[in-house]
Amino acid sequence: NFKEALVWHRKAADQGLADAQFLLGLMYEEGQGVPKSAARALAWYRKAASQGDKGALERVAELEATRSSSGLEPGGCANCGALQGPDGAALKPCARCKAVVYCGKECQKKHWKAPGGHQGSCSTTEKAP
């Protein structure tokens, strides 16, 4: 039951358990019980990797390499993929979770309401590393 697993993994991950952080990354990467989100997966993998989790370190390296080779840079706008805002401004993180960034308010609004968009997965308990 992915929904129940999500609840327990989040509780453990919020307390700093690297194994749970890794498993949340996997759930977001695969879309198991949550909307599929490479950005959220990467955020959770990075948390686990910062504690030395070998699996998380491997996933971070692989996801970043995949994104770079496809022309997508990690950390781009979650809606359009832009690497900066208008006139070169820095990307702005979601005010609630800080796990995704946007080039502007219009992209944030579009992504928030889109089917499978950020609204379904945004949580104030999931802060980016």
PDB file of C-alpha atoms in Angstrom:
ATOM      1  CA  ASN A   1       0.000   0.000   0.000  1.00  0.00           C
ATOM      2  CA  PHE A   2       1.931   3.012  -1.314  1.00  0.00           C
ATOM      3  CA  LYS A   3      -0.265   5.604   0.420  1.00  0.00           C
ATOM      4  CA  GLU A   4       0.427   4.112   3.841  1.00  0.00           C
ATOM      5  CA  ALA A   5       4.115   3.653   3.043  1.00  0.00           C
ATOM      6  CA  LEU A   6       4.269   7.319   2.056  1.00  0.00           C
ATOM      7  CA  VAL A   7       2.924   8.407   5.444  1.00  0.00           C
ATOM      8  CA  TRP A   8       5.457   6.337   7.410  1.00  0.00           C
ATOM      9  CA  HIS A   9       8.412   7.106   5.144  1.00  0.00           C
ATOM     10  CA  ARG A  10       7.694  10.836   5.456  1.00  0.00           C
ATOM     11  CA  LYS A  11       7.567  10.655   9.239  1.00  0.00           C
ATOM     12  CA  ALA A  12      10.903   8.841   9.354  1.00  0.00           C
ATOM     13  CA  ALA A  13      12.460  11.060   6.659  1.00  0.00           C
ATOM     14  CA  ASP A  14      11.406  14.225   8.481  1.00  0.00           C
ATOM     15  CA  GLN A  15      13.308  12.914  11.502  1.00  0.00           C
ATOM     16  CA  GLY A  16      16.438  12.506   9.366  1.00  0.00           C
ATOM     17  CA  LEU A  17      16.427   8.775   8.578  1.00  0.00           C
ATOM     18  CA  ALA A  18      18.456   8.425   5.363  1.00  0.00           C
ATOM     19  CA  ASP A  19      16.843   5.111   4.360  1.00  0.00           C
ATOM     20  CA  ALA A  20      13.390   6.715   4.469  1.00  0.00           C
ATOM     21  CA  GLN A  21      14.640   9.733   2.526  1.00  0.00           C
ATOM     22  CA  PHE A  22      16.010   7.397  -0.135  1.00  0.00           C
ATOM     23  CA  LEU A  23      12.718   5.495  -0.317  1.00  0.00           C
ATOM     24  CA  LEU A  24      10.758   8.742  -0.715  1.00  0.00           C
ATOM     25  CA  GLY A  25      13.085   9.661  -3.570  1.00  0.00           C
ATOM     26  CA  LEU A  26      12.344   6.323  -5.178  1.00  0.00           C
ATOM     27  CA  MET A  27       8.594   6.770  -4.716  1.00  0.00           C
ATOM     28  CA  TYR A  28       8.700  10.177  -6.431  1.00  0.00           C
ATOM     29  CA  GLU A  29      11.003   8.931  -9.180  1.00  0.00           C
ATOM     30  CA  GLU A  30       8.712   6.007  -9.969  1.00  0.00           C
ATOM     31  CA  GLY A  31       5.384   7.702  -9.180  1.00  0.00           C
ATOM     32  CA  GLN A  32       4.493   5.151  -6.505  1.00  0.00           C
ATOM     33  CA  GLY A  33       1.595   6.579  -4.499  1.00  0.00           C
ATOM     34  CA  VAL A  34       2.597  10.129  -5.484  1.00  0.00           C
ATOM     35  CA  PRO A  35       2.717  12.092  -8.729  1.00  0.00           C
ATOM     36  CA  LYS A  36       5.952  11.318 -10.574  1.00  0.00           C
ATOM     37  CA  SER A  37       8.434  14.143  -9.959  1.00  0.00           C
ATOM     38  CA  ALA A  38      12.117  14.089 -10.831  1.00  0.00           C
ATOM     39  CA  ALA A  39      12.633  17.329  -8.891  1.00  0.00           C
ATOM     40  CA  ARG A  40      11.146  15.905  -5.686  1.00  0.00           C
ATOM     41  CA  ALA A  41      12.981  12.614  -6.158  1.00  0.00           C
ATOM     42  CA  LEU A  42      16.245  14.484  -6.532  1.00  0.00           C
ATOM     43  CA  ALA A  43      15.521  16.591  -3.436  1.00  0.00           C
ATOM     44  CA  TRP A  44      14.928  13.491  -1.284  1.00  0.00           C
ATOM     45  CA  TYR A  45      17.894  11.625  -2.783  1.00  0.00           C
ATOM     46  CA  ARG A  46      20.113  14.625  -2.011  1.00  0.00           C
ATOM     47  CA  LYS A  47      18.984  14.612   1.620  1.00  0.00           C
ATOM     48  CA  ALA A  48      19.872  10.926   1.944  1.00  0.00           C
ATOM     49  CA  ALA A  49      23.118  11.404  -0.002  1.00  0.00           C
ATOM     50  CA  SER A  50      24.182  14.194   2.359  1.00  0.00           C
ATOM     51  CA  GLN A  51      24.190  11.537   5.089  1.00  0.00           C
ATOM     52  CA  GLY A  52      26.351   9.187   3.019  1.00  0.00           C
ATOM     53  CA  ASP A  53      23.634   6.864   1.672  1.00  0.00           C
ATOM     54  CA  LYS A  54      25.401   5.078  -1.215  1.00  0.00           C
ATOM     55  CA  GLY A  55      22.230   4.308  -3.157  1.00  0.00           C
ATOM     56  CA  ALA A  56      21.173   7.940  -2.953  1.00  0.00           C
ATOM     57  CA  LEU A  57      24.603   9.121  -4.074  1.00  0.00           C
ATOM     58  CA  GLU A  58      24.301   6.863  -7.140  1.00  0.00           C
ATOM     59  CA  ARG A  59      20.764   8.048  -7.959  1.00  0.00           C
ATOM     60  CA  VAL A  60      21.756  11.715  -7.651  1.00  0.00           C
ATOM     61  CA  ALA A  61      24.696  11.197 -10.002  1.00  0.00           C
ATOM     62  CA  GLU A  62      22.574   9.247 -12.505  1.00  0.00           C
ATOM     63  CA  LEU A  63      19.649  11.670 -12.497  1.00  0.00           C
ATOM     64  CA  GLU A  64      21.901  14.688 -12.885  1.00  0.00           C
ATOM     65  CA  ALA A  65      23.819  13.015 -15.732  1.00  0.00           C
ATOM     66  CA  THR A  66      20.580  12.072 -17.482  1.00  0.00           C
ATOM     67  CA  ARG A  67      19.190  15.571 -17.184  1.00  0.00           C
ATOM     68  CA  SER A  68      22.427  17.161 -18.385  1.00  0.00           C
ATOM     69  CA  SER A  69      22.764  14.828 -21.391  1.00  0.00           C
ATOM     70  CA  SER A  70      19.179  15.556 -22.431  1.00  0.00           C
ATOM     71  CA  GLY A  71      19.863  19.294 -22.350  1.00  0.00           C
ATOM     72  CA  LEU A  72      17.879  19.804 -19.153  1.00  0.00           C
ATOM     73  CA  GLU A  73      19.784  21.225 -16.245  1.00  0.00           C
ATOM     74  CA  PRO A  74      18.895  20.203 -12.702  1.00  0.00           C
ATOM     75  CA  GLY A  75      17.040  22.963 -10.947  1.00  0.00           C
ATOM     76  CA  GLY A  76      15.384  24.501 -14.015  1.00  0.00           C
ATOM     77  CA  CYS A  77      11.852  25.912 -13.923  1.00  0.00           C
ATOM     78  CA  ALA A  78       9.504  23.081 -12.997  1.00  0.00           C
ATOM     79  CA  ASN A  79       7.039  24.216 -15.663  1.00  0.00           C
ATOM     80  CA  CYS A  80       9.087  25.279 -18.688  1.00  0.00           C
ATOM     81  CA  GLY A  81      12.660  24.186 -17.838  1.00  0.00           C
ATOM     82  CA  ALA A  82      14.146  27.700 -18.069  1.00  0.00           C
ATOM     83  CA  LEU A  83      17.401  28.139 -16.189  1.00  0.00           C
ATOM     84  CA  GLN A  84      16.677  31.733 -15.189  1.00  0.00           C
ATOM     85  CA  GLY A  85      13.848  34.174 -14.910  1.00  0.00           C
ATOM     86  CA  PRO A  86      13.180  37.215 -17.082  1.00  0.00           C
ATOM     87  CA  ASP A  87      16.199  39.464 -17.592  1.00  0.00           C
ATOM     88  CA  GLY A  88      18.468  36.838 -16.021  1.00  0.00           C
ATOM     89  CA  ALA A  89      16.742  36.887 -12.635  1.00  0.00           C
ATOM     90  CA  ALA A  90      17.280  33.936 -10.312  1.00  0.00           C
ATOM     91  CA  LEU A  91      14.651  31.209 -10.232  1.00  0.00           C
ATOM     92  CA  LYS A  92      12.262  31.461  -7.287  1.00  0.00           C
ATOM     93  CA  PRO A  93      11.392  28.421  -5.142  1.00  0.00           C
ATOM     94  CA  CYS A  94       7.882  27.340  -4.241  1.00  0.00           C
ATOM     95  CA  ALA A  95       7.011  29.317  -1.119  1.00  0.00           C
ATOM     96  CA  ARG A  96       5.580  26.230   0.629  1.00  0.00           C
ATOM     97  CA  CYS A  97       8.008  23.377   0.023  1.00  0.00           C
ATOM     98  CA  LYS A  98      11.087  24.976  -1.593  1.00  0.00           C
ATOM     99  CA  ALA A  99      11.563  21.708  -3.552  1.00  0.00           C
ATOM    100  CA  VAL A 100      10.839  23.151  -7.007  1.00  0.00           C
ATOM    101  CA  VAL A 101      11.700  26.459  -8.659  1.00  0.00           C
ATOM    102  CA  TYR A 102       9.998  28.654 -11.233  1.00  0.00           C
ATOM    103  CA  CYS A 103      11.102  31.354 -13.661  1.00  0.00           C
ATOM    104  CA  GLY A 104       8.052  33.472 -12.825  1.00  0.00           C
ATOM    105  CA  LYS A 105       4.560  33.615 -11.352  1.00  0.00           C
ATOM    106  CA  GLU A 106       2.877  32.593 -14.610  1.00  0.00           C
ATOM    107  CA  CYS A 107       4.825  29.321 -14.796  1.00  0.00           C
ATOM    108  CA  GLN A 108       4.135  28.654 -11.132  1.00  0.00           C
ATOM    109  CA  LYS A 109       0.389  29.169 -11.641  1.00  0.00           C
ATOM    110  CA  LYS A 110       0.327  26.945 -14.742  1.00  0.00           C
ATOM    111  CA  HIS A 111       2.279  24.157 -13.053  1.00  0.00           C
ATOM    112  CA  TRP A 112       0.242  24.371  -9.843  1.00  0.00           C
ATOM    113  CA  LYS A 113      -3.100  23.766 -11.588  1.00  0.00           C
ATOM    114  CA  ALA A 114      -1.942  21.389 -14.341  1.00  0.00           C
ATOM    115  CA  PRO A 115      -2.990  17.717 -14.169  1.00  0.00           C
ATOM    116  CA  GLY A 116      -0.238  16.006 -12.181  1.00  0.00           C
ATOM    117  CA  GLY A 117       1.129  19.460 -11.347  1.00  0.00           C
ATOM    118  CA  HIS A 118       2.783  20.660  -8.196  1.00  0.00           C
ATOM    119  CA  GLN A 119      -0.414  21.215  -6.185  1.00  0.00           C
ATOM    120  CA  GLY A 120      -0.852  17.455  -5.742  1.00  0.00           C
ATOM    121  CA  SER A 121       2.604  16.927  -4.311  1.00  0.00           C
ATOM    122  CA  CYS A 122       3.446  20.190  -2.534  1.00  0.00           C
ATOM    123  CA  SER A 123       3.960  19.879   1.189  1.00  0.00           C
ATOM    124  CA  THR A 124       5.505  22.191   3.749  1.00  0.00           C
ATOM    125  CA  THR A 125       7.179  19.115   5.294  1.00  0.00           C
ATOM    126  CA  GLU A 126       9.220  18.440   2.145  1.00  0.00           C
ATOM    127  CA  LYS A 127      11.908  21.048   2.039  1.00  0.00           C
ATOM    128  CA  ALA A 128      14.678  20.790  -0.495  1.00  0.00           C
ATOM    129  CA  PRO A 129      18.098  19.915   0.912  1.00  0.00           C
TER     130      PRO A 129
END
